[in-house]
Amino acid sequence: MLTDNIREKINEMDGVIPREKMPAGSIIQVVQGKLTSQTESSAGTGTEVDIGLSASMSPHFKDSKVLVELDSLPIRMRGTNTEVHFRLQRKFGWNGTWRTHVVTAEYSGTSSGSTFYNFEYYPGLNYMDSPGTTDEVYYRIMGVKHSGSNNVAYN
């Protein structure tokens, strides 16, 4: 029986399967970045804001795929007519240059009259990357306001 053969093979290897023996598509490494504080930004339009959410890893193989997921990022527009979007950036090595890979949809706040609103959004993203290296790869999320003059809180 197939399951008995698999169990025997795993037992022969003391329950440890080397990475290079894993079938294609196996998840062999997981890292997590976590935002631990709020970033309140008054940056002008077009200015990238590092909101403090990042992660890094060293892929085990040059042909490794990296799935980057942003589960949810609460953002709050502090007033009306303000629009922001997010960028996923990547760099190779500590001294590498950040490059934008993904730009998300636009999130905006509008209102009627003089009523003030605290607009809240919880966007996420998924991106399958092929870094093509075994060097350390860094990822970060940047916020960019592209219209409006109100503050934006990323938390």
mmCIF file of C-alpha atoms in Angstrom:
data_model
loop_
_atom_site.group_PDB
_atom_site.id
_atom_site.type_symbol
_atom_site.label_atom_id
_atom_site.label_comp_id
_atom_site.label_asym_id
_atom_site.label_seq_id
_atom_site.Cartn_x
_atom_site.Cartn_y
_atom_site.Cartn_z
ATOM 1 C CA MET A 1 0.000 0.000 0.000
ATOM 2 C CA LEU A 2 1.239 3.477 -0.909
ATOM 3 C CA THR A 3 0.755 5.024 2.563
ATOM 4 C CA ASP A 4 2.758 2.217 4.165
ATOM 5 C CA ASN A 5 5.633 2.845 1.731
ATOM 6 C CA ILE A 6 5.598 6.580 2.519
ATOM 7 C CA ARG A 7 5.623 5.903 6.272
ATOM 8 C CA GLU A 8 8.527 3.461 5.870
ATOM 9 C CA LYS A 9 10.536 6.027 3.890
ATOM 10 C CA ILE A 10 9.878 8.765 6.447
ATOM 11 C CA ASN A 11 10.869 6.415 9.280
ATOM 12 C CA GLU A 12 14.091 5.568 7.421
ATOM 13 C CA MET A 13 14.942 9.278 7.407
ATOM 14 C CA ASP A 14 14.162 9.674 11.143
ATOM 15 C CA GLY A 15 11.047 11.677 10.237
ATOM 16 C CA VAL A 16 13.078 14.456 8.595
ATOM 17 C CA ILE A 17 12.697 14.985 4.864
ATOM 18 C CA PRO A 18 15.484 17.062 3.285
ATOM 19 C CA ARG A 19 14.277 20.165 1.409
ATOM 20 C CA GLU A 20 15.705 18.931 -1.865
ATOM 21 C CA LYS A 21 13.571 15.764 -1.608
ATOM 22 C CA MET A 22 10.296 17.666 -1.177
ATOM 23 C CA PRO A 23 7.928 17.555 -4.157
ATOM 24 C CA ALA A 24 7.470 20.683 -6.275
ATOM 25 C CA GLY A 25 4.927 23.059 -4.740
ATOM 26 C CA SER A 26 5.740 22.106 -1.136
ATOM 27 C CA ILE A 27 5.775 24.837 1.488
ATOM 28 C CA ILE A 28 9.215 24.647 3.043
ATOM 29 C CA GLN A 29 9.589 28.039 4.684
ATOM 30 C CA VAL A 30 7.234 30.527 6.348
ATOM 31 C CA VAL A 31 8.091 34.004 7.664
ATOM 32 C CA GLN A 32 5.831 36.690 9.072
ATOM 33 C CA GLY A 33 5.978 40.442 9.406
ATOM 34 C CA LYS A 34 3.814 42.146 11.976
ATOM 35 C CA LEU A 35 2.806 45.767 12.374
ATOM 36 C CA THR A 36 3.145 46.580 16.071
ATOM 37 C CA SER A 37 2.321 50.281 16.155
ATOM 38 C CA GLN A 38 0.341 52.888 14.277
ATOM 39 C CA THR A 39 1.991 55.171 11.741
ATOM 40 C CA GLU A 40 0.244 58.529 11.401
ATOM 41 C CA SER A 41 1.320 60.252 8.208
ATOM 42 C CA SER A 42 0.897 63.842 7.091
ATOM 43 C CA ALA A 43 3.137 63.280 4.044
ATOM 44 C CA GLY A 44 2.146 65.120 0.906
ATOM 45 C CA THR A 45 0.742 63.546 -2.224
ATOM 46 C CA GLY A 46 3.079 61.210 -4.081
ATOM 47 C CA THR A 47 5.316 60.655 -1.051
ATOM 48 C CA GLU A 48 5.943 57.030 -0.108
ATOM 49 C CA VAL A 49 5.475 56.292 3.591
ATOM 50 C CA ASP A 50 7.174 53.295 5.170
ATOM 51 C CA ILE A 51 4.420 52.097 7.491
ATOM 52 C CA GLY A 52 6.671 49.643 9.334
ATOM 53 C CA LEU A 53 5.370 46.365 7.882
ATOM 54 C CA SER A 54 8.145 44.197 6.461
ATOM 55 C CA ALA A 55 9.558 40.680 6.303
ATOM 56 C CA SER A 56 12.660 39.020 4.892
ATOM 57 C CA MET A 57 13.744 35.528 3.962
ATOM 58 C CA SER A 58 16.465 33.614 2.124
ATOM 59 C CA PRO A 59 14.896 31.238 -0.398
ATOM 60 C CA HIS A 60 16.445 27.771 -0.317
ATOM 61 C CA PHE A 61 16.580 27.408 -4.114
ATOM 62 C CA LYS A 62 17.031 29.863 -6.981
ATOM 63 C CA ASP A 63 13.759 28.682 -8.530
ATOM 64 C CA SER A 64 11.788 29.009 -5.267
ATOM 65 C CA LYS A 65 8.465 30.815 -5.393
ATOM 66 C CA VAL A 66 7.518 33.242 -2.645
ATOM 67 C CA LEU A 67 3.881 33.950 -1.869
ATOM 68 C CA VAL A 68 3.570 37.371 -0.257
ATOM 69 C CA GLU A 69 0.229 37.924 1.473
ATOM 70 C CA LEU A 70 -1.102 40.992 3.219
ATOM 71 C CA ASP A 71 -4.026 39.638 5.195
ATOM 72 C CA SER A 72 -5.475 42.950 6.319
ATOM 73 C CA LEU A 73 -4.062 46.385 6.982
ATOM 74 C CA PRO A 74 -6.353 48.786 8.793
ATOM 75 C CA ILE A 75 -6.020 52.306 7.402
ATOM 76 C CA ARG A 76 -7.895 55.405 8.448
ATOM 77 C CA MET A 77 -8.325 58.585 6.440
ATOM 78 C CA ARG A 78 -8.586 61.505 8.862
ATOM 79 C CA GLY A 79 -10.841 63.541 6.630
ATOM 80 C CA THR A 80 -12.577 63.866 3.321
ATOM 81 C CA ASN A 81 -11.345 63.684 -0.271
ATOM 82 C CA THR A 82 -8.190 61.779 0.597
ATOM 83 C CA GLU A 83 -7.053 58.827 -1.524
ATOM 84 C CA VAL A 84 -4.248 56.360 -0.857
ATOM 85 C CA HIS A 85 -2.898 53.155 -2.322
ATOM 86 C CA PHE A 86 -0.276 50.611 -1.246
ATOM 87 C CA ARG A 87 2.895 49.403 -2.867
ATOM 88 C CA LEU A 88 4.673 46.127 -2.240
ATOM 89 C CA GLN A 89 8.400 46.667 -2.600
ATOM 90 C CA ARG A 90 11.262 44.164 -2.759
ATOM 91 C CA LYS A 91 15.043 44.391 -2.502
ATOM 92 C CA PHE A 92 17.868 41.864 -2.579
ATOM 93 C CA GLY A 93 20.312 41.994 0.331
ATOM 94 C CA TRP A 94 20.625 44.605 3.061
ATOM 95 C CA ASN A 95 22.197 47.204 0.721
ATOM 96 C CA GLY A 96 19.875 46.489 -2.218
ATOM 97 C CA THR A 97 17.593 49.000 -3.908
ATOM 98 C CA TRP A 98 13.866 48.911 -3.159
ATOM 99 C CA ARG A 99 11.757 48.268 -6.270
ATOM 100 C CA THR A 100 7.947 48.463 -6.461
ATOM 101 C CA HIS A 101 6.283 45.221 -7.559
ATOM 102 C CA VAL A 102 2.586 45.622 -6.843
ATOM 103 C CA VAL A 103 0.360 48.672 -6.580
ATOM 104 C CA THR A 104 -3.023 48.044 -4.982
ATOM 105 C CA ALA A 105 -6.374 49.581 -5.710
ATOM 106 C CA GLU A 106 -7.169 53.052 -4.519
ATOM 107 C CA TYR A 107 -8.913 53.648 -1.174
ATOM 108 C CA SER A 108 -10.664 56.963 -0.708
ATOM 109 C CA GLY A 109 -12.690 58.967 1.755
ATOM 110 C CA THR A 110 -15.476 61.348 0.749
ATOM 111 C CA SER A 111 -18.259 63.091 2.602
ATOM 112 C CA SER A 112 -21.151 65.448 2.157
ATOM 113 C CA GLY A 113 -21.238 68.929 3.650
ATOM 114 C CA SER A 114 -18.905 69.601 6.556
ATOM 115 C CA THR A 115 -19.398 66.241 8.287
ATOM 116 C CA PHE A 116 -16.064 64.701 9.366
ATOM 117 C CA TYR A 117 -15.529 61.002 8.870
ATOM 118 C CA ASN A 118 -12.832 58.607 9.994
ATOM 119 C CA PHE A 119 -12.870 56.382 6.907
ATOM 120 C CA GLU A 120 -11.610 52.875 7.638
ATOM 121 C CA TYR A 121 -10.485 50.250 5.136
ATOM 122 C CA TYR A 122 -8.954 46.807 5.568
ATOM 123 C CA PRO A 123 -7.235 46.013 2.271
ATOM 124 C CA GLY A 124 -5.155 42.934 1.561
ATOM 125 C CA LEU A 125 -3.089 41.606 -1.328
ATOM 126 C CA ASN A 126 -1.558 38.381 -2.653
ATOM 127 C CA TYR A 127 1.532 38.315 -4.846
ATOM 128 C CA MET A 128 3.482 35.304 -6.141
ATOM 129 C CA ASP A 129 7.122 36.308 -6.508
ATOM 130 C CA SER A 130 10.003 34.521 -8.245
ATOM 131 C CA PRO A 131 13.074 36.255 -6.789
ATOM 132 C CA GLY A 132 15.553 33.979 -8.627
ATOM 133 C CA THR A 133 18.118 34.029 -5.810
ATOM 134 C CA THR A 134 19.096 32.336 -2.556
ATOM 135 C CA ASP A 135 20.286 35.676 -1.120
ATOM 136 C CA GLU A 136 18.157 37.360 1.521
ATOM 137 C CA VAL A 137 15.080 39.025 0.020
ATOM 138 C CA TYR A 138 13.287 41.865 1.812
ATOM 139 C CA TYR A 139 9.659 42.906 1.326
ATOM 140 C CA ARG A 140 7.841 45.939 2.704
ATOM 141 C CA ILE A 141 4.510 47.717 2.320
ATOM 142 C CA MET A 142 4.495 51.425 1.520
ATOM 143 C CA GLY A 143 1.535 53.786 1.701
ATOM 144 C CA VAL A 144 1.157 56.571 -0.866
ATOM 145 C CA LYS A 145 -1.389 59.389 -0.697
ATOM 146 C CA HIS A 146 -2.210 60.549 -4.196
ATOM 147 C CA SER A 147 -4.865 63.155 -3.444
ATOM 148 C CA GLY A 148 -6.132 65.150 -0.489
ATOM 149 C CA SER A 149 -4.475 66.935 2.381
ATOM 150 C CA ASN A 150 -5.662 64.939 5.404
ATOM 151 C CA ASN A 151 -3.534 62.657 7.560
ATOM 152 C CA VAL A 152 -3.634 58.913 7.014
ATOM 153 C CA ALA A 153 -3.198 56.421 9.857
ATOM 154 C CA TYR A 154 -1.834 52.947 9.104
ATOM 155 C CA ASN A 155 -2.329 50.526 11.942
#
